[in-house]
Protein backbone atom coordinates (compact mmCIF):
# COMPACT_ATOMS: atom_id res chain seq x y z
CA UNK A 1 0.00 0.00 0.00
CA UNK A 2 1.36 3.38 -0.97
CA UNK A 3 1.49 5.96 1.80
CA UNK A 4 -1.18 8.65 1.54
CA UNK A 5 0.42 12.04 2.09
CA UNK A 6 -0.75 15.61 2.38
CA UNK A 7 2.11 18.09 2.60
CA UNK A 8 1.73 21.81 3.26
CA UNK A 9 4.24 24.15 1.63
CA UNK A 10 4.13 27.28 3.73
CA UNK A 11 6.60 28.99 1.37
CA UNK A 12 7.92 32.35 2.69
CA UNK A 13 4.92 33.19 4.85
CA UNK A 14 4.09 33.87 8.52
CA UNK A 15 5.89 35.40 11.47
CA UNK A 16 7.07 32.97 14.14
CA UNK A 17 4.01 33.65 16.32
CA UNK A 18 1.65 33.13 13.39
CA UNK A 19 3.46 29.95 12.36
CA UNK A 20 3.20 28.52 15.87
CA UNK A 21 -0.49 29.46 16.05
CA UNK A 22 -1.12 27.70 12.71
CA UNK A 23 0.77 24.59 13.80
CA UNK A 24 -1.04 24.43 17.16
CA UNK A 25 -4.45 24.80 15.54
CA UNK A 26 -3.61 22.14 12.99
CA UNK A 27 -2.35 19.67 15.57
CA UNK A 28 -5.57 20.16 17.57
CA UNK A 29 -7.79 19.64 14.54
CA UNK A 30 -5.87 16.59 13.38
CA UNK A 31 -6.09 15.09 16.87
CA UNK A 32 -9.83 15.68 17.04
CA UNK A 33 -10.87 14.89 13.49
CA UNK A 34 -8.41 12.90 11.43
CA UNK A 35 -8.73 9.14 11.66
CA UNK A 36 -6.86 6.93 9.22
CA UNK A 37 -3.53 6.28 7.64
CA UNK A 38 -2.17 9.55 6.31
CA UNK A 39 1.19 11.29 6.69
CA UNK A 40 0.87 15.05 7.10
CA UNK A 41 4.04 17.04 6.44
CA UNK A 42 4.37 20.69 7.43
CA UNK A 43 7.05 22.24 5.21
CA UNK A 44 7.88 25.41 7.08
CA UNK A 45 10.42 28.17 6.45
CA UNK A 46 13.86 27.21 7.85
CA UNK A 47 13.67 29.37 11.01
CA UNK A 48 10.44 27.69 12.11
CA UNK A 49 11.52 24.07 11.68
CA UNK A 50 12.69 23.66 15.27
CA UNK A 51 9.86 25.43 17.09
CA UNK A 52 7.21 23.76 14.92
CA UNK A 53 8.89 20.37 15.40
CA UNK A 54 8.80 20.96 19.17
CA UNK A 55 5.06 21.52 19.01
CA UNK A 56 4.56 18.46 16.79
CA UNK A 57 6.68 16.24 19.07
CA UNK A 58 6.39 12.55 18.26
CA UNK A 59 3.00 12.90 16.63
CA UNK A 60 1.85 9.69 14.95
CA UNK A 61 0.65 11.45 11.79
CA UNK A 62 2.48 14.77 11.50
CA UNK A 63 6.08 15.39 10.36
CA UNK A 64 8.05 18.52 9.63
CA UNK A 65 9.82 19.24 6.34
CA UNK A 66 12.00 21.92 4.77
CA UNK A 67 11.43 23.59 1.40
CA UNK A 68 14.96 23.28 0.01
CA UNK A 69 18.48 22.25 0.96
CA UNK A 70 21.98 22.76 -0.38
CA UNK A 71 23.71 20.19 -2.55
CA UNK A 72 26.79 20.76 -0.37
CA UNK A 73 27.22 19.29 3.09
CA UNK A 74 29.32 21.91 4.88
CA UNK A 75 31.54 24.86 4.22
CA UNK A 76 31.80 28.33 2.79
CA UNK A 77 28.35 28.64 1.21
CA UNK A 78 26.97 31.78 2.82
CA UNK A 79 23.23 31.73 3.33
CA UNK A 80 22.77 28.05 2.56
CA UNK A 81 21.28 25.28 4.73
CA UNK A 82 22.51 21.72 4.27
CA UNK A 83 20.92 18.29 4.51
CA UNK A 84 22.98 17.25 7.56
CA UNK A 85 21.88 20.46 9.31
CA UNK A 86 18.24 19.64 8.60
CA UNK A 87 18.73 16.06 9.75
CA UNK A 88 20.18 17.36 13.02
CA UNK A 89 16.92 19.30 13.57
CA UNK A 90 14.83 16.13 13.20
CA UNK A 91 13.44 17.40 9.91
CA UNK A 92 12.24 14.33 8.03
CA UNK A 93 11.35 15.65 4.56
CA UNK A 94 12.61 18.27 2.14
CA UNK A 95 10.89 19.68 -0.95
CA UNK A 96 13.32 19.71 -3.89
CA UNK A 97 12.83 21.11 -7.36
CA UNK A 98 9.75 23.19 -6.62
CA UNK A 99 8.93 25.20 -9.75
CA UNK A 100 9.59 28.44 -7.86
CA UNK A 101 13.14 27.23 -7.19
CA UNK A 102 13.55 26.15 -10.81
CA UNK A 103 12.14 29.45 -12.09
CA UNK A 104 13.53 32.08 -9.68
CA UNK A 105 16.75 30.40 -8.53
CA UNK A 106 17.79 28.67 -11.74
CA UNK A 107 17.72 25.14 -10.30
CA UNK A 108 18.23 22.55 -13.04
CA UNK A 109 18.20 18.78 -13.28
CA UNK A 110 21.90 18.34 -12.52
CA UNK A 111 21.75 20.49 -9.41
CA UNK A 112 18.56 18.80 -8.25
CA UNK A 113 20.09 15.35 -8.68
CA UNK A 114 22.91 16.47 -6.35
CA UNK A 115 20.40 17.85 -3.83
CA UNK A 116 18.45 14.57 -3.94
CA UNK A 117 21.69 12.69 -3.20
CA UNK A 118 22.56 15.02 -0.32
CA UNK A 119 19.09 14.64 1.21
CA UNK A 120 19.06 10.84 0.93
CA UNK A 121 22.58 10.54 2.30
CA UNK A 122 21.40 12.21 5.51
CA UNK A 123 18.15 10.29 5.84
CA UNK A 124 15.81 13.01 4.60
CA UNK A 125 12.92 12.09 2.32
CA UNK A 126 12.95 14.30 -0.79
CA UNK A 127 9.60 15.47 -2.08
CA UNK A 128 10.77 15.83 -5.67
CA UNK A 129 8.66 18.26 -7.72
CA UNK A 130 8.10 18.23 -11.45
CA UNK A 131 5.59 19.95 -13.71
CA UNK A 132 5.20 21.88 -16.93
CA UNK A 133 4.58 25.58 -17.68
CA UNK A 134 1.41 26.45 -19.60
CA UNK A 135 3.12 27.04 -22.95
CA UNK A 136 4.61 23.55 -22.80
CA UNK A 137 1.18 22.02 -22.14
CA UNK A 138 -0.29 24.12 -24.94
CA UNK A 139 2.31 22.68 -27.30
CA UNK A 140 1.38 19.18 -26.13
CA UNK A 141 4.88 18.58 -24.78
CA UNK A 142 4.01 18.27 -21.08
CA UNK A 143 4.55 14.52 -20.86
CA UNK A 144 8.00 14.77 -22.45
CA UNK A 145 9.06 17.65 -20.22
CA UNK A 146 7.91 15.99 -17.00
CA UNK A 147 9.57 12.71 -18.01
CA UNK A 148 12.83 14.55 -18.60
CA UNK A 149 12.58 16.35 -15.23
CA UNK A 150 12.06 13.01 -13.47
CA UNK A 151 14.84 11.32 -15.42
CA UNK A 152 17.36 14.12 -14.78
CA UNK A 153 16.49 14.53 -11.11
CA UNK A 154 16.12 10.99 -9.81
CA UNK A 155 16.89 8.27 -12.36
CA UNK A 156 20.54 8.10 -11.30
CA UNK A 157 19.28 6.39 -8.11
CA UNK A 158 19.04 2.64 -7.65
CA UNK A 159 15.63 1.15 -6.90
CA UNK A 160 16.13 1.04 -3.13
CA UNK A 161 17.00 4.73 -3.04
CA UNK A 162 14.23 5.67 -5.44
CA UNK A 163 11.66 3.98 -3.19
CA UNK A 164 12.53 6.47 -0.45
CA UNK A 165 11.30 9.40 -2.57
CA UNK A 166 7.98 11.13 -2.77
CA UNK A 167 7.20 12.71 -6.14
CA UNK A 168 4.95 15.73 -6.57
CA UNK A 169 3.44 16.56 -9.95
CA UNK A 170 2.73 20.28 -9.95
CA UNK A 171 1.73 21.89 -13.24
CA UNK A 172 3.29 25.36 -13.05
CA UNK A 173 0.17 26.99 -14.50
CA UNK A 174 -1.85 25.70 -11.53
CA UNK A 175 0.47 26.84 -8.73
CA UNK A 176 -0.90 29.81 -6.82
CA UNK A 177 -3.17 30.73 -9.72
CA UNK A 178 -6.49 29.31 -8.56
CA UNK A 179 -6.53 27.15 -11.73
CA UNK A 180 -6.28 23.44 -11.09
CA UNK A 181 -5.64 20.59 -13.41
CA UNK A 182 -8.82 18.59 -13.91
CA UNK A 183 -8.93 15.36 -11.96
CA UNK A 184 -8.40 13.54 -15.28
CA UNK A 185 -5.38 15.67 -16.22
CA UNK A 186 -3.86 14.99 -12.80
CA UNK A 187 -4.51 11.24 -12.99
CA UNK A 188 -3.17 11.06 -16.56
CA UNK A 189 0.13 12.71 -15.62
CA UNK A 190 0.51 10.64 -12.46
CA UNK A 191 0.01 7.52 -14.56
CA UNK A 192 2.66 8.75 -17.03
CA UNK A 193 5.15 9.23 -14.19
CA UNK A 194 4.35 5.88 -12.59
CA UNK A 195 4.66 4.13 -15.97
CA UNK A 196 8.00 5.82 -16.58
CA UNK A 197 9.24 4.53 -13.21
CA UNK A 198 7.84 1.06 -13.94
CA UNK A 199 9.61 0.93 -17.30
CA UNK A 200 12.95 1.82 -15.73
CA UNK A 201 12.72 0.11 -12.30
CA UNK A 202 9.87 -2.41 -12.59
CA UNK A 203 6.23 -2.27 -11.59
CA UNK A 204 6.81 -3.30 -7.97
CA UNK A 205 9.05 -0.27 -7.38
CA UNK A 206 6.66 2.07 -9.20
CA UNK A 207 3.78 0.79 -7.09
CA UNK A 208 5.56 1.78 -3.87
CA UNK A 209 6.12 5.44 -4.69
CA UNK A 210 3.65 8.08 -3.53
CA UNK A 211 2.92 10.66 -6.21
CA UNK A 212 1.26 13.85 -4.97
CA UNK A 213 -0.69 16.42 -6.97
CA UNK A 214 0.00 20.11 -6.37
CA UNK A 215 -1.57 23.22 -7.85
CA UNK A 216 -4.34 25.26 -6.19
CA UNK A 217 -5.67 22.33 -4.17
CA UNK A 218 -8.34 23.55 -1.75
CA UNK A 219 -11.03 22.13 0.51
CA UNK A 220 -13.54 22.26 -2.33
CA UNK A 221 -11.57 20.40 -5.01
CA UNK A 222 -9.31 18.06 -3.03
CA UNK A 223 -11.60 15.05 -2.94
CA UNK A 224 -12.05 15.01 -6.69
CA UNK A 225 -8.35 15.63 -7.41
CA UNK A 226 -7.27 12.90 -4.98
CA UNK A 227 -9.68 10.34 -6.45
CA UNK A 228 -7.39 9.15 -9.26
CA UNK A 229 -5.81 5.70 -8.88
CA UNK A 230 -2.32 7.11 -9.16
CA UNK A 231 -2.90 10.17 -6.98
CA UNK A 232 -1.65 9.50 -3.46
CA UNK A 233 -2.32 12.90 -1.95
CA UNK A 234 -1.31 16.51 -2.39
CA UNK A 235 1.31 19.18 -2.01
CA UNK A 236 -0.63 22.24 -0.92
CA UNK A 237 0.58 25.84 -0.94
CA UNK A 238 -1.85 28.67 -0.20
CA UNK A 239 -4.53 26.50 1.40
CA UNK A 240 -2.00 25.02 3.85
CA UNK A 241 -1.80 28.41 5.58
CA UNK A 242 -5.34 28.06 6.93
CA UNK A 243 -5.78 25.39 9.58
CA UNK A 244 -9.45 24.62 8.89
CA UNK A 245 -9.00 24.40 5.14
CA UNK A 246 -5.84 22.30 5.36
CA UNK A 247 -7.52 19.90 7.79
CA UNK A 248 -10.42 19.47 5.37
CA UNK A 249 -7.93 18.73 2.57
CA UNK A 250 -6.25 16.11 4.75
CA UNK A 251 -9.62 14.49 5.42
CA UNK A 252 -10.29 14.37 1.67
CA UNK A 253 -7.61 11.73 1.11
CA UNK A 254 -9.15 9.31 3.64
C1 LIG B 1 2.89 24.71 -4.08
O1 LIG B 1 3.46 25.71 -3.70
O2 LIG B 1 3.50 23.64 -4.13
C2 LIG B 1 1.49 24.83 -4.49
C3 LIG B 1 0.92 23.80 -5.04
O3 LIG B 1 0.89 26.04 -4.24
P1 LIG B 1 -0.69 26.34 -4.36
O4 LIG B 1 -1.41 25.23 -3.64
O5 LIG B 1 -0.86 27.67 -3.68
O6 LIG B 1 -1.03 26.37 -5.81
XYZ file of C-alpha atoms and ligand atoms in Angstrom:
264
model
C 0.000 0.000 0.000
C 1.361 3.376 -0.966
C 1.486 5.962 1.803
C -1.181 8.648 1.541
C 0.423 12.036 2.093
C -0.747 15.613 2.379
C 2.114 18.095 2.598
C 1.728 21.811 3.258
C 4.238 24.150 1.625
C 4.131 27.280 3.732
C 6.603 28.987 1.368
C 7.918 32.353 2.694
C 4.921 33.189 4.852
C 4.092 33.870 8.524
C 5.891 35.401 11.473
C 7.069 32.972 14.143
C 4.011 33.654 16.320
C 1.650 33.126 13.390
C 3.462 29.954 12.358
C 3.201 28.519 15.865
C -0.485 29.456 16.050
C -1.121 27.702 12.715
C 0.768 24.594 13.798
C -1.044 24.427 17.163
C -4.454 24.799 15.537
C -3.610 22.135 12.993
C -2.353 19.667 15.572
C -5.569 20.159 17.567
C -7.794 19.638 14.535
C -5.869 16.585 13.383
C -6.088 15.085 16.873
C -9.828 15.683 17.043
C -10.870 14.888 13.492
C -8.413 12.896 11.426
C -8.727 9.136 11.664
C -6.859 6.934 9.222
C -3.528 6.278 7.645
C -2.171 9.553 6.306
C 1.188 11.289 6.692
C 0.866 15.053 7.101
C 4.035 17.042 6.439
C 4.373 20.688 7.426
C 7.052 22.244 5.212
C 7.880 25.412 7.078
C 10.423 28.166 6.451
C 13.862 27.207 7.851
C 13.670 29.369 11.005
C 10.437 27.690 12.109
C 11.519 24.073 11.684
C 12.693 23.656 15.267
C 9.860 25.432 17.089
C 7.210 23.758 14.921
C 8.890 20.368 15.400
C 8.796 20.961 19.174
C 5.059 21.520 19.008
C 4.558 18.458 16.795
C 6.680 16.238 19.073
C 6.391 12.547 18.259
C 2.995 12.899 16.632
C 1.850 9.693 14.954
C 0.649 11.450 11.789
C 2.483 14.771 11.495
C 6.080 15.391 10.364
C 8.050 18.521 9.626
C 9.817 19.245 6.342
C 12.004 21.922 4.770
C 11.429 23.586 1.398
C 14.962 23.281 0.014
C 18.482 22.255 0.957
C 21.977 22.755 -0.379
C 23.705 20.194 -2.547
C 26.791 20.759 -0.368
C 27.218 19.292 3.086
C 29.324 21.908 4.882
C 31.540 24.862 4.220
C 31.799 28.333 2.790
C 28.353 28.638 1.206
C 26.970 31.777 2.824
C 23.234 31.735 3.333
C 22.775 28.045 2.560
C 21.284 25.276 4.727
C 22.510 21.723 4.268
C 20.919 18.287 4.512
C 22.978 17.247 7.565
C 21.881 20.455 9.312
C 18.244 19.640 8.596
C 18.727 16.056 9.746
C 20.175 17.356 13.023
C 16.923 19.296 13.569
C 14.828 16.133 13.203
C 13.443 17.402 9.905
C 12.240 14.331 8.034
C 11.354 15.650 4.562
C 12.609 18.272 2.137
C 10.888 19.681 -0.946
C 13.318 19.710 -3.885
C 12.832 21.110 -7.360
C 9.746 23.187 -6.621
C 8.927 25.197 -9.748
C 9.589 28.436 -7.857
C 13.145 27.228 -7.187
C 13.550 26.152 -10.811
C 12.139 29.454 -12.087
C 13.532 32.083 -9.679
C 16.748 30.401 -8.532
C 17.787 28.667 -11.744
C 17.721 25.143 -10.303
C 18.227 22.555 -13.037
C 18.203 18.783 -13.279
C 21.895 18.336 -12.524
C 21.747 20.488 -9.411
C 18.564 18.798 -8.247
C 20.092 15.347 -8.683
C 22.911 16.471 -6.353
C 20.402 17.846 -3.831
C 18.449 14.571 -3.938
C 21.691 12.690 -3.196
C 22.556 15.017 -0.322
C 19.094 14.638 1.207
C 19.055 10.840 0.926
C 22.585 10.541 2.304
C 21.396 12.215 5.507
C 18.152 10.289 5.843
C 15.806 13.007 4.595
C 12.919 12.094 2.318
C 12.955 14.297 -0.789
C 9.596 15.471 -2.084
C 10.772 15.830 -5.669
C 8.660 18.259 -7.716
C 8.096 18.228 -11.450
C 5.593 19.955 -13.712
C 5.202 21.883 -16.930
C 4.580 25.584 -17.683
C 1.409 26.454 -19.596
C 3.120 27.038 -22.948
C 4.606 23.548 -22.799
C 1.181 22.023 -22.140
C -0.291 24.125 -24.940
C 2.305 22.679 -27.301
C 1.376 19.183 -26.135
C 4.883 18.584 -24.783
C 4.008 18.267 -21.081
C 4.553 14.518 -20.858
C 8.003 14.768 -22.452
C 9.062 17.651 -20.222
C 7.913 15.985 -16.997
C 9.572 12.713 -18.013
C 12.830 14.553 -18.604
C 12.582 16.346 -15.227
C 12.060 13.006 -13.470
C 14.840 11.323 -15.418
C 17.363 14.123 -14.779
C 16.494 14.530 -11.112
C 16.118 10.991 -9.810
C 16.891 8.272 -12.364
C 20.536 8.097 -11.303
C 19.283 6.393 -8.107
C 19.041 2.643 -7.652
C 15.625 1.153 -6.903
C 16.135 1.039 -3.130
C 17.002 4.732 -3.038
C 14.233 5.674 -5.441
C 11.662 3.984 -3.195
C 12.534 6.469 -0.454
C 11.301 9.401 -2.569
C 7.976 11.126 -2.770
C 7.203 12.708 -6.143
C 4.947 15.732 -6.570
C 3.443 16.558 -9.952
C 2.729 20.276 -9.953
C 1.729 21.891 -13.244
C 3.288 25.359 -13.049
C 0.170 26.989 -14.499
C -1.847 25.700 -11.534
C 0.468 26.843 -8.731
C -0.904 29.807 -6.820
C -3.170 30.734 -9.720
C -6.486 29.310 -8.559
C -6.530 27.155 -11.728
C -6.284 23.441 -11.091
C -5.640 20.588 -13.413
C -8.815 18.589 -13.914
C -8.928 15.359 -11.958
C -8.405 13.544 -15.280
C -5.375 15.669 -16.224
C -3.859 14.985 -12.802
C -4.513 11.237 -12.989
C -3.168 11.060 -16.558
C 0.128 12.707 -15.620
C 0.512 10.636 -12.458
C 0.014 7.522 -14.561
C 2.655 8.750 -17.028
C 5.150 9.228 -14.195
C 4.350 5.877 -12.590
C 4.659 4.132 -15.965
C 8.002 5.816 -16.579
C 9.242 4.529 -13.214
C 7.842 1.057 -13.938
C 9.613 0.925 -17.302
C 12.946 1.816 -15.728
C 12.719 0.111 -12.303
C 9.873 -2.414 -12.585
C 6.229 -2.266 -11.587
C 6.807 -3.300 -7.969
C 9.052 -0.270 -7.380
C 6.662 2.070 -9.197
C 3.785 0.791 -7.091
C 5.561 1.783 -3.872
C 6.121 5.441 -4.690
C 3.651 8.075 -3.531
C 2.921 10.664 -6.208
C 1.261 13.852 -4.967
C -0.688 16.419 -6.970
C -0.003 20.111 -6.371
C -1.571 23.216 -7.846
C -4.337 25.263 -6.185
C -5.670 22.331 -4.168
C -8.335 23.548 -1.746
C -11.027 22.126 0.509
C -13.543 22.259 -2.332
C -11.572 20.398 -5.013
C -9.308 18.056 -3.032
C -11.597 15.046 -2.938
C -12.051 15.010 -6.692
C -8.349 15.632 -7.410
C -7.271 12.897 -4.985
C -9.680 10.335 -6.449
C -7.391 9.147 -9.258
C -5.813 5.698 -8.880
C -2.320 7.112 -9.161
C -2.896 10.173 -6.979
C -1.654 9.499 -3.456
C -2.319 12.900 -1.949
C -1.314 16.510 -2.389
C 1.313 19.178 -2.006
C -0.631 22.238 -0.923
C 0.583 25.836 -0.939
C -1.855 28.669 -0.205
C -4.529 26.502 1.402
C -2.003 25.022 3.848
C -1.801 28.415 5.580
C -5.340 28.056 6.928
C -5.780 25.395 9.580
C -9.449 24.620 8.892
C -8.998 24.404 5.140
C -5.843 22.298 5.365
C -7.524 19.897 7.795
C -10.424 19.473 5.373
C -7.934 18.731 2.569
C -6.250 16.108 4.754
C -9.624 14.494 5.423
C -10.292 14.366 1.667
C -7.613 11.729 1.113
C -9.147 9.315 3.641
C 2.885 24.710 -4.084
O 3.461 25.714 -3.696
O 3.500 23.645 -4.126
C 1.488 24.828 -4.488
C 0.920 23.800 -5.036
O 0.888 26.042 -4.244
P -0.690 26.344 -4.359
O -1.409 25.234 -3.638
O -0.855 27.674 -3.679
O -1.032 26.370 -5.806
